[in-house]
Coordinates of C-alpha atoms in Angstrom, one line a residue:
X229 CA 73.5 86.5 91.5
X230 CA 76.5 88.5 92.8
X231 CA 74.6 90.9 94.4
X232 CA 77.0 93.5 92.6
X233 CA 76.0 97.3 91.9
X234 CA 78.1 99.5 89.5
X235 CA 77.7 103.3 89.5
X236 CA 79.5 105.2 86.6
X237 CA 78.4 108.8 85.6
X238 CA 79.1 109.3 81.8
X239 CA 79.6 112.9 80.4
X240 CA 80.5 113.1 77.0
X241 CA 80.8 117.1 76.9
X242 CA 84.0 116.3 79.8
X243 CA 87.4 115.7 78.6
X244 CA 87.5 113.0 81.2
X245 CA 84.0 111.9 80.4
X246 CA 83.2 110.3 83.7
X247 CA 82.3 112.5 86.5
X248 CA 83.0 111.9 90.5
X249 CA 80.1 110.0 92.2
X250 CA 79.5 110.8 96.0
X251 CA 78.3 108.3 97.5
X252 CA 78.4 108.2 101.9
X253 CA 81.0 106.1 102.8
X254 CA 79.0 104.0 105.4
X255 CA 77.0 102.2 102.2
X256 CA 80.1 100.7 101.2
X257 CA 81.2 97.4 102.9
X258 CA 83.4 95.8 100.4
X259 CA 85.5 96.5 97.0
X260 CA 86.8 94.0 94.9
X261 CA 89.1 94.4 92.7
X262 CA 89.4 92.4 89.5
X263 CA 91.9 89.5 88.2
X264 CA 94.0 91.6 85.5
X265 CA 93.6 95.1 87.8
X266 CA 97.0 96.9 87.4
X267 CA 99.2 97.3 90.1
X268 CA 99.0 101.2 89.8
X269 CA 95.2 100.9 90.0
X270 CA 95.6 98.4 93.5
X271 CA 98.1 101.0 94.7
X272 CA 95.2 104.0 94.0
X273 CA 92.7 102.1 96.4
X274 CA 95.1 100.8 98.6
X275 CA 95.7 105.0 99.5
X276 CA 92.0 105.9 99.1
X277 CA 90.6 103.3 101.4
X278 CA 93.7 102.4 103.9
X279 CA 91.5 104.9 106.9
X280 CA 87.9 104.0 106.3
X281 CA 86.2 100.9 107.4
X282 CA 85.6 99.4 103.8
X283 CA 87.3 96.1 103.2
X284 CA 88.8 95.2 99.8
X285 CA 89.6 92.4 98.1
X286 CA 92.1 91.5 95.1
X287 CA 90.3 88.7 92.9
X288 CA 93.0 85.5 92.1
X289 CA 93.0 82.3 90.5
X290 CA 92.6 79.4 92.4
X291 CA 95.7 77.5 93.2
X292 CA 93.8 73.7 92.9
X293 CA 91.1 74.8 90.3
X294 CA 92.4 77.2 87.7
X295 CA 88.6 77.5 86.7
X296 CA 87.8 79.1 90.1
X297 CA 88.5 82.4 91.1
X298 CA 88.6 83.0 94.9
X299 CA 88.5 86.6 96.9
X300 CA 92.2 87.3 98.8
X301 CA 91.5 90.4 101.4
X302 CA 94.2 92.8 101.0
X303 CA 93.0 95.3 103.4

């Protein structure tokens, strides 16, 4: 119902196990980030995406409905 994809690329015979997924940069509208994402991990996209025409979002709790999460755009 979100109309979500996730694309990971597992490889257990890499120390880092996940590999780097190219995908072109004009499929991409929007990246949201989730409630508990770390600062250093908002910092990361912030620098990846802050010249490219994606949009991205930091997820937050609603201030009237603390049952509600609502989309804050942060670039």
């Amino acid at each position: 119902y979100e109309n979500e994809v996730r694309i990971v690329q597992y490889d257990a015979n890499n120390d880092n196990n996940y590999k780097t997924v190219e995908i072109p940069e004009d499929s991409i509208q929007s990246i949201y980030l989730g409630l508990k994402c770390s600062d250093e991990n908002r910092q990361k996209m912030l620098l990846t995406l802050r010249n490219r025409n994606i949009k991205l979002y930091q997820m937050e709790v609603d201030s009237i409905d603390a049952y509600k999460l609502v989309a804050k755009r942060i670039l």
